[in-house]
mmCIF file of C-alpha atoms in Angstrom:
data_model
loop_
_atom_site.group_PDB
_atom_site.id
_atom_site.type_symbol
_atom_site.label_atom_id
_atom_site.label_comp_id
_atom_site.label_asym_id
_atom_site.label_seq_id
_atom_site.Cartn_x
_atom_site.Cartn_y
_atom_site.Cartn_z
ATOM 1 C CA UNK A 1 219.810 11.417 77.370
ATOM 2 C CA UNK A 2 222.197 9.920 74.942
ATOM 3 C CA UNK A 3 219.759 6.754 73.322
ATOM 4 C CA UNK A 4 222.151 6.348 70.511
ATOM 5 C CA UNK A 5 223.088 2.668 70.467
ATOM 6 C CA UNK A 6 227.128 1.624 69.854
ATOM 7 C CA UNK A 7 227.583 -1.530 67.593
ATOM 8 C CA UNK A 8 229.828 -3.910 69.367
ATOM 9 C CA UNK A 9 230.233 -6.138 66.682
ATOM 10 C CA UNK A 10 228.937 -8.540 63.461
ATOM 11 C CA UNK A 11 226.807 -11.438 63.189
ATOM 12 C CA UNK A 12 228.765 -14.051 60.623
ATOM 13 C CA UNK A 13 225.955 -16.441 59.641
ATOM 14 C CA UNK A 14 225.022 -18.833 56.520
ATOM 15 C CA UNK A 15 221.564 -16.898 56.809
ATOM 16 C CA UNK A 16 221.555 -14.461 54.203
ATOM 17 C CA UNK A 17 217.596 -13.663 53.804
ATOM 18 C CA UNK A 18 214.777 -12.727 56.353
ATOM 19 C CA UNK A 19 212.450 -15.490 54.535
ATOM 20 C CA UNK A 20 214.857 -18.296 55.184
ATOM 21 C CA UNK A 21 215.893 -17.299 58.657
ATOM 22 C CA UNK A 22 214.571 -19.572 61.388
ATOM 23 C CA UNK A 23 212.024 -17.397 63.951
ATOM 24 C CA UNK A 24 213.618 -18.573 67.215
ATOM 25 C CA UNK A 25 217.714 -19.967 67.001
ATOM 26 C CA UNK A 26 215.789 -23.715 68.863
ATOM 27 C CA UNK A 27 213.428 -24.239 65.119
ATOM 28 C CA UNK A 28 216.601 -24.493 63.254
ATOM 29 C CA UNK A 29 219.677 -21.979 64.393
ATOM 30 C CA UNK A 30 223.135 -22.699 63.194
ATOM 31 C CA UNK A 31 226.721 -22.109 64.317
ATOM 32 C CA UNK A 32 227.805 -18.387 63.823
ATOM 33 C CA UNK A 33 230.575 -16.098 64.538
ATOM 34 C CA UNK A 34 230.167 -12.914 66.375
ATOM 35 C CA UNK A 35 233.366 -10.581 65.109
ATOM 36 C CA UNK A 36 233.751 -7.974 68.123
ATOM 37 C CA UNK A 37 235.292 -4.539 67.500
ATOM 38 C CA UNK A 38 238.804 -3.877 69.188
ATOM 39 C CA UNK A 39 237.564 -1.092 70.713
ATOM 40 C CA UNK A 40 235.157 -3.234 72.774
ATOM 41 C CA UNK A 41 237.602 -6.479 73.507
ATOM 42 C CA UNK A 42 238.612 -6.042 77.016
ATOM 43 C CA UNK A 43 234.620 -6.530 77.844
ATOM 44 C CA UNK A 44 234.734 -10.216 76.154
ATOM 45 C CA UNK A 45 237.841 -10.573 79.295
ATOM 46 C CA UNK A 46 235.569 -13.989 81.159
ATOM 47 C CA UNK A 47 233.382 -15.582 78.024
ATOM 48 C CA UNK A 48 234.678 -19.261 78.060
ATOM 49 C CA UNK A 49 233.408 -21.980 75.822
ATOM 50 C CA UNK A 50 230.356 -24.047 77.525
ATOM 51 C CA UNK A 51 229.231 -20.539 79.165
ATOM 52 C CA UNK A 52 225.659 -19.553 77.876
ATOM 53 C CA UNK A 53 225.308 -16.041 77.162
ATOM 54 C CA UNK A 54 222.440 -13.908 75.798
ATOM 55 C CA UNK A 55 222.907 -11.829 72.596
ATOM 56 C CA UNK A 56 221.104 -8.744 71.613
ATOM 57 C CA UNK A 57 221.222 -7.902 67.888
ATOM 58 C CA UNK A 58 219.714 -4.796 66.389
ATOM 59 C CA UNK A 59 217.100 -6.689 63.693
ATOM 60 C CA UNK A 60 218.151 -3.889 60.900
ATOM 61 C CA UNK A 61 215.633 -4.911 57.824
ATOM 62 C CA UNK A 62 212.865 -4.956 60.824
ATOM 63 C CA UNK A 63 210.454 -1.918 59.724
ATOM 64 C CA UNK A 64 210.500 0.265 63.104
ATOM 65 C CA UNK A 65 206.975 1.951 61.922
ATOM 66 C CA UNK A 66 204.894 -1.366 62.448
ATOM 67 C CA UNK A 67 202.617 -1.133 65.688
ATOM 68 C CA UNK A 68 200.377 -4.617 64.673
ATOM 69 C CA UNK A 69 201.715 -7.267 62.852
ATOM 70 C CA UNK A 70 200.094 -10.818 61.675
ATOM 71 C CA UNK A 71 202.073 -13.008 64.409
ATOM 72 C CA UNK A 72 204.756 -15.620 62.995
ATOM 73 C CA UNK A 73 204.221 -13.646 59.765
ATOM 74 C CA UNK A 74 200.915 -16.138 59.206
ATOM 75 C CA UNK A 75 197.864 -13.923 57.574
ATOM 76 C CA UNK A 76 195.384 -16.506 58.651
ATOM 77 C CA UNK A 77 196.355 -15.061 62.544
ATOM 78 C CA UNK A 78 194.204 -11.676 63.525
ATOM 79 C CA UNK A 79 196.948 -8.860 63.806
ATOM 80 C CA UNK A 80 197.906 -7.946 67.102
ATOM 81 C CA UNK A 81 200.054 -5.090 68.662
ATOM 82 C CA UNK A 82 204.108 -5.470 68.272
ATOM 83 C CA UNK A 83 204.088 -5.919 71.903
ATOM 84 C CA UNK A 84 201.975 -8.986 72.512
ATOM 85 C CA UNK A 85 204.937 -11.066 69.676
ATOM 86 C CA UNK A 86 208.274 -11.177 68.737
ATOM 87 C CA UNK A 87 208.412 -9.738 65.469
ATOM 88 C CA UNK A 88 211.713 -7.866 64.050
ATOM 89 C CA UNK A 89 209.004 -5.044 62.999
ATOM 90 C CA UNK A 90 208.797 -3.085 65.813
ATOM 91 C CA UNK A 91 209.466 0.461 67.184
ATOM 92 C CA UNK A 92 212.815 -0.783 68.335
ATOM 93 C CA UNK A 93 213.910 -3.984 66.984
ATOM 94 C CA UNK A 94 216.078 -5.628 69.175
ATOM 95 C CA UNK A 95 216.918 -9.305 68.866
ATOM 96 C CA UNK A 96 217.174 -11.900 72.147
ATOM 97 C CA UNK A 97 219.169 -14.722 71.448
ATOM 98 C CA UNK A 98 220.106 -17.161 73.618
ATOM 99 C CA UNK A 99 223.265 -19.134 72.810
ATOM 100 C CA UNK A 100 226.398 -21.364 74.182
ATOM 101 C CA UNK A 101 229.852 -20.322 73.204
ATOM 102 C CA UNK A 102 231.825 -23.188 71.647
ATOM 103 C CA UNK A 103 235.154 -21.154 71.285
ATOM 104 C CA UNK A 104 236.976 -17.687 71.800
ATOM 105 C CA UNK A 105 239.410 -16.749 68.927
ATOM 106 C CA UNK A 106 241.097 -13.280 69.471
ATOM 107 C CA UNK A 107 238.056 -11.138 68.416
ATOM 108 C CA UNK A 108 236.106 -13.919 67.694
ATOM 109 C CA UNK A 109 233.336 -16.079 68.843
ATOM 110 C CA UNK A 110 231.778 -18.731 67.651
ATOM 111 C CA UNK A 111 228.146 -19.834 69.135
ATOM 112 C CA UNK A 112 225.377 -22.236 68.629
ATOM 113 C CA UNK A 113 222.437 -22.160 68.358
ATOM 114 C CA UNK A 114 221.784 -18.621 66.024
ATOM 115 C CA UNK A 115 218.951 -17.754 63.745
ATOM 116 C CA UNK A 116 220.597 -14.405 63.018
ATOM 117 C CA UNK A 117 221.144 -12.973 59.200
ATOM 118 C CA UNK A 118 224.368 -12.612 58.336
ATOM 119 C CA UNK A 119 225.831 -9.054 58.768
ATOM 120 C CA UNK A 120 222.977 -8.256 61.740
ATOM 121 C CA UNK A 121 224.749 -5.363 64.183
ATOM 122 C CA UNK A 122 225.170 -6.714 67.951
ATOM 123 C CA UNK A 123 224.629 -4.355 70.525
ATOM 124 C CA UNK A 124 225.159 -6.030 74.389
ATOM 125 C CA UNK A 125 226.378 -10.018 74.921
ATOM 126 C CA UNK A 126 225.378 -10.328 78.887
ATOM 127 C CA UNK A 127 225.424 -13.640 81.296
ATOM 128 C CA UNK A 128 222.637 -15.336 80.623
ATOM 129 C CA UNK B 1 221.445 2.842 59.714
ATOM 130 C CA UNK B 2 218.908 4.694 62.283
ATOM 131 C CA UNK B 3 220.368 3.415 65.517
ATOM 132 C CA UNK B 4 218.655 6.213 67.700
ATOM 133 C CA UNK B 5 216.238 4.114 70.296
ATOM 134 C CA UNK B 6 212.584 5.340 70.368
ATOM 135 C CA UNK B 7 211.082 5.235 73.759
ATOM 136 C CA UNK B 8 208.098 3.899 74.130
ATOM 137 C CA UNK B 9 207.279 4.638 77.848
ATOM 138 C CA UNK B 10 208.110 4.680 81.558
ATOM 139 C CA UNK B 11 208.392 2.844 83.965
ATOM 140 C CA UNK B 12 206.996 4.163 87.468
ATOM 141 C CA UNK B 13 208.001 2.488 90.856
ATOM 142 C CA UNK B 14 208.639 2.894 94.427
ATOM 143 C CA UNK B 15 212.704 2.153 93.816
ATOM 144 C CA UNK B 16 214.606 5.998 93.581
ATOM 145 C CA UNK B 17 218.078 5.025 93.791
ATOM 146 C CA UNK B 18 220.062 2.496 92.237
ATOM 147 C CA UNK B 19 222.133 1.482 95.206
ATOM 148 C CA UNK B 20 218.636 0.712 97.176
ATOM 149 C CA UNK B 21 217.052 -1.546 93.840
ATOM 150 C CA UNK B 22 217.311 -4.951 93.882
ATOM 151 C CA UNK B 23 219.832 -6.466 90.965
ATOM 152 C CA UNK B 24 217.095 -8.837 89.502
ATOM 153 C CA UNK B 25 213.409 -9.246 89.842
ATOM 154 C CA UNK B 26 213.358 -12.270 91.754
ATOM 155 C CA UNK B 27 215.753 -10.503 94.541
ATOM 156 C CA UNK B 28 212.982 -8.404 95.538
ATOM 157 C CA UNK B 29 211.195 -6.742 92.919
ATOM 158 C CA UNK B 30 207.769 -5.274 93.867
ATOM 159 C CA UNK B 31 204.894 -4.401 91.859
ATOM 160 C CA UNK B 32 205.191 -0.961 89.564
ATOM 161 C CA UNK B 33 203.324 0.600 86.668
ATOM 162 C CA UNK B 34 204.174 0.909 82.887
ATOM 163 C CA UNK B 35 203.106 4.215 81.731
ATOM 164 C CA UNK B 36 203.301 4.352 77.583
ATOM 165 C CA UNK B 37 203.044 6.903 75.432
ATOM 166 C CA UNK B 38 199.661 7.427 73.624
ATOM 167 C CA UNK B 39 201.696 6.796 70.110
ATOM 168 C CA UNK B 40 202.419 3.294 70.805
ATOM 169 C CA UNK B 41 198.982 2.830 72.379
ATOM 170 C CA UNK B 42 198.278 0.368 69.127
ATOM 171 C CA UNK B 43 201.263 -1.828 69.918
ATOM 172 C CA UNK B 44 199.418 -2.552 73.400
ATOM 173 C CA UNK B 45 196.880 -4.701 71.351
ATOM 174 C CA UNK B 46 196.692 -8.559 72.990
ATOM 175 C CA UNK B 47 198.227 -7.703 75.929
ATOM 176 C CA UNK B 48 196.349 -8.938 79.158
ATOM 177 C CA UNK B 49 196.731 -10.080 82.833
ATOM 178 C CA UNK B 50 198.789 -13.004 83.501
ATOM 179 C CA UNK B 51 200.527 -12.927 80.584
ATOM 180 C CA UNK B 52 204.366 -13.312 80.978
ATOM 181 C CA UNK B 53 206.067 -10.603 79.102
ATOM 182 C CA UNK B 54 209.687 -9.397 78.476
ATOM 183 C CA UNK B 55 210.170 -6.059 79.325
ATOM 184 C CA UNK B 56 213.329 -4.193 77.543
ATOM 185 C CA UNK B 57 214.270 -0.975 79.162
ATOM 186 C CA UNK B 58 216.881 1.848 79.308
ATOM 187 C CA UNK B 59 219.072 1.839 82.393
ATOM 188 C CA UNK B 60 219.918 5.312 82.251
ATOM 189 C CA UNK B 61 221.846 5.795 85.357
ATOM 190 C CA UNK B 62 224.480 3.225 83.286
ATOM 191 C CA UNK B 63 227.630 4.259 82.773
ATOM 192 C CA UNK B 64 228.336 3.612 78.892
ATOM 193 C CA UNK B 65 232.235 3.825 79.086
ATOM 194 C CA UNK B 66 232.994 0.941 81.275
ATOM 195 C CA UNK B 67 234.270 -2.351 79.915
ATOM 196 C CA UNK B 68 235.115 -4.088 83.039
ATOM 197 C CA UNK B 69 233.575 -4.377 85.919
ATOM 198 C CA UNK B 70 233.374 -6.163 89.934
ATOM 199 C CA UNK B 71 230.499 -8.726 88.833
ATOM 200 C CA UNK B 72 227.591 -7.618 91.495
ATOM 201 C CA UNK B 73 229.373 -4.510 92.568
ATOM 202 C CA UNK B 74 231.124 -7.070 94.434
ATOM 203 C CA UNK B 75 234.576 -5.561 95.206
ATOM 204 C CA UNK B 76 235.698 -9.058 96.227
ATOM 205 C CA UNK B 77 235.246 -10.238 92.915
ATOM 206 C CA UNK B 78 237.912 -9.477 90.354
ATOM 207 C CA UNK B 79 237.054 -7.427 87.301
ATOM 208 C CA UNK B 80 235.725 -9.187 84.623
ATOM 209 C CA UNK B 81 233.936 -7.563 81.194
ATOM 210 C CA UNK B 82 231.086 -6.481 81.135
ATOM 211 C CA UNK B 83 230.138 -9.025 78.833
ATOM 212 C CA UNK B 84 230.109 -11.832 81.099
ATOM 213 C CA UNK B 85 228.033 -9.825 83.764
ATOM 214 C CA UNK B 86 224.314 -8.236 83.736
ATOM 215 C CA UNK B 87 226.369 -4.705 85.012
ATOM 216 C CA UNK B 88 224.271 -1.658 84.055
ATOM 217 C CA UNK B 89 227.207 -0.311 83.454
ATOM 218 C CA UNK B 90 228.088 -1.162 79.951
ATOM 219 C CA UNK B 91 228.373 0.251 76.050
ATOM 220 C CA UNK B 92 224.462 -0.055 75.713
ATOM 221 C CA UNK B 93 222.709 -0.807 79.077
ATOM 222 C CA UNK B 94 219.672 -2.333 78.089
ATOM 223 C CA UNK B 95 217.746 -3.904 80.864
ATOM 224 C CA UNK B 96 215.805 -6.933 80.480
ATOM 225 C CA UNK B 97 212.664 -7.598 83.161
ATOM 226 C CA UNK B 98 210.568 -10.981 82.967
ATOM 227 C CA UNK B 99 207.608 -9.886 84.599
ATOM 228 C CA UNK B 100 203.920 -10.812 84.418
ATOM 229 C CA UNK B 101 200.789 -8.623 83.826
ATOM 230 C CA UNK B 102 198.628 -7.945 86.917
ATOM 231 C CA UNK B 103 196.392 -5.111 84.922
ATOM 232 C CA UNK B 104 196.069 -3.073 82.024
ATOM 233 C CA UNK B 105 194.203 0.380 82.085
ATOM 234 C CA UNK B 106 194.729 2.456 79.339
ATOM 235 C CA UNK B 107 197.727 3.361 78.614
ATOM 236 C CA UNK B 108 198.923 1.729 81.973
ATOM 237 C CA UNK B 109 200.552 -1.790 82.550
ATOM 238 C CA UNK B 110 200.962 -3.125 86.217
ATOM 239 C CA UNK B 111 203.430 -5.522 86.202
ATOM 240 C CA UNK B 112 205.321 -7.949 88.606
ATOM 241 C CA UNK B 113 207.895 -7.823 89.940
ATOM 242 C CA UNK B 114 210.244 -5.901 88.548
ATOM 243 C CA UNK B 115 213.381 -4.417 90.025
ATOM 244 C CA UNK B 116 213.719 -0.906 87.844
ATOM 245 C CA UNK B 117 214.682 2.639 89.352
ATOM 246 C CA UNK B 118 211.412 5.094 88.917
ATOM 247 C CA UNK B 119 211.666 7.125 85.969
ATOM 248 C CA UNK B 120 213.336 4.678 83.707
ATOM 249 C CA UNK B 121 212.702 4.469 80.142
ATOM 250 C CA UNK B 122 210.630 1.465 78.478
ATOM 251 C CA UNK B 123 212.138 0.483 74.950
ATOM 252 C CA UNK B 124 210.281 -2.749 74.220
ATOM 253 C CA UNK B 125 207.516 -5.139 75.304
ATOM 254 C CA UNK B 126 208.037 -8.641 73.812
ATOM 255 C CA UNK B 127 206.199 -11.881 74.339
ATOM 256 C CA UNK B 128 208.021 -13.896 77.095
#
């Protein structure tokens, strides 16, 4: 079984750090541009502006060996397994971001809200 | 970049074949059984019944090469890509289940409802 995931694209954001990157894109996500490979443009044939979508991003600074983590980050919380939060550390860090498309340029598209650092690989963009 | 996906289970249910599996959960999913593997048995940790969860898995009957497809399987429906559908068939089909937890035992999850073919691969458990 080929589990090998193909990068469809780039997260442009003004987030450059994981410590000043908002959690969830609704407690403080920005406007960013996803750039989309050629190779993949014919699937981006039906995204309009106003249409909400949902974004998976491979979370590439998570650390995939973490099984319990200190939800939120926050040491005063007892650690728990991966799979009870939302962490980026995680076997397979995949990001879920829901977001509205405010315009379509060629190759690129520009969304709101994100919490995404910049440079983050995208991996899927599905109807939400 | 390690983009190889670890899998961290399976998912066991009474659906064989994709053309006989509902399209989403709330068209019919029933009740079926995560089954993870013993080395993310520590990731587990906090999760308990009636908690909503977000289950990511593999759809490995996908087909990874389309870019456009009938929305639904619907051959009414013009193409469209894949992008602004929930096709399976698509660069990385990763399926994502909201489903809530009846029981855990173990290493075993049941869950409900979710609309998954038997034998498909779990890649992440996230807080819904």
């Amino acid at each position: 079984m080929d589990t090998d995931l193909k990068i469809i694209g780039y997260i442009k954001s003004e987030f450059t750090k994981r410590e000043d990157t908002p959690k969830q894109g609704d407690e403080g996500g920005v406007e960013a541009v996803l750039h989309i490979k050629e190779e993949f443009s014919e699937a981006m044939d039906g995204l309009k502006p106003g249409m909400e979508i949902l974004l998976l991003s491979w979370l590439h600074e998570g650390d995939r060996s973490y099984l319990r983590v200190h939800p939120r980050g926050n040491k005063a919380t007892p650690m728990r397994g991966v799979f009870s939060t939302r962490s980026p550390d995680r076997p397979n860090p995949i990001g879920l971001h829901p977001v509205t498309i405010k315009s379509v340029n060629g190759l690129e598209i520009r969304v709101y809200p994100l919490e995404a650092i910049d440079g983050t690989p995208l991996l899927d963009i599905k109807n939400a």
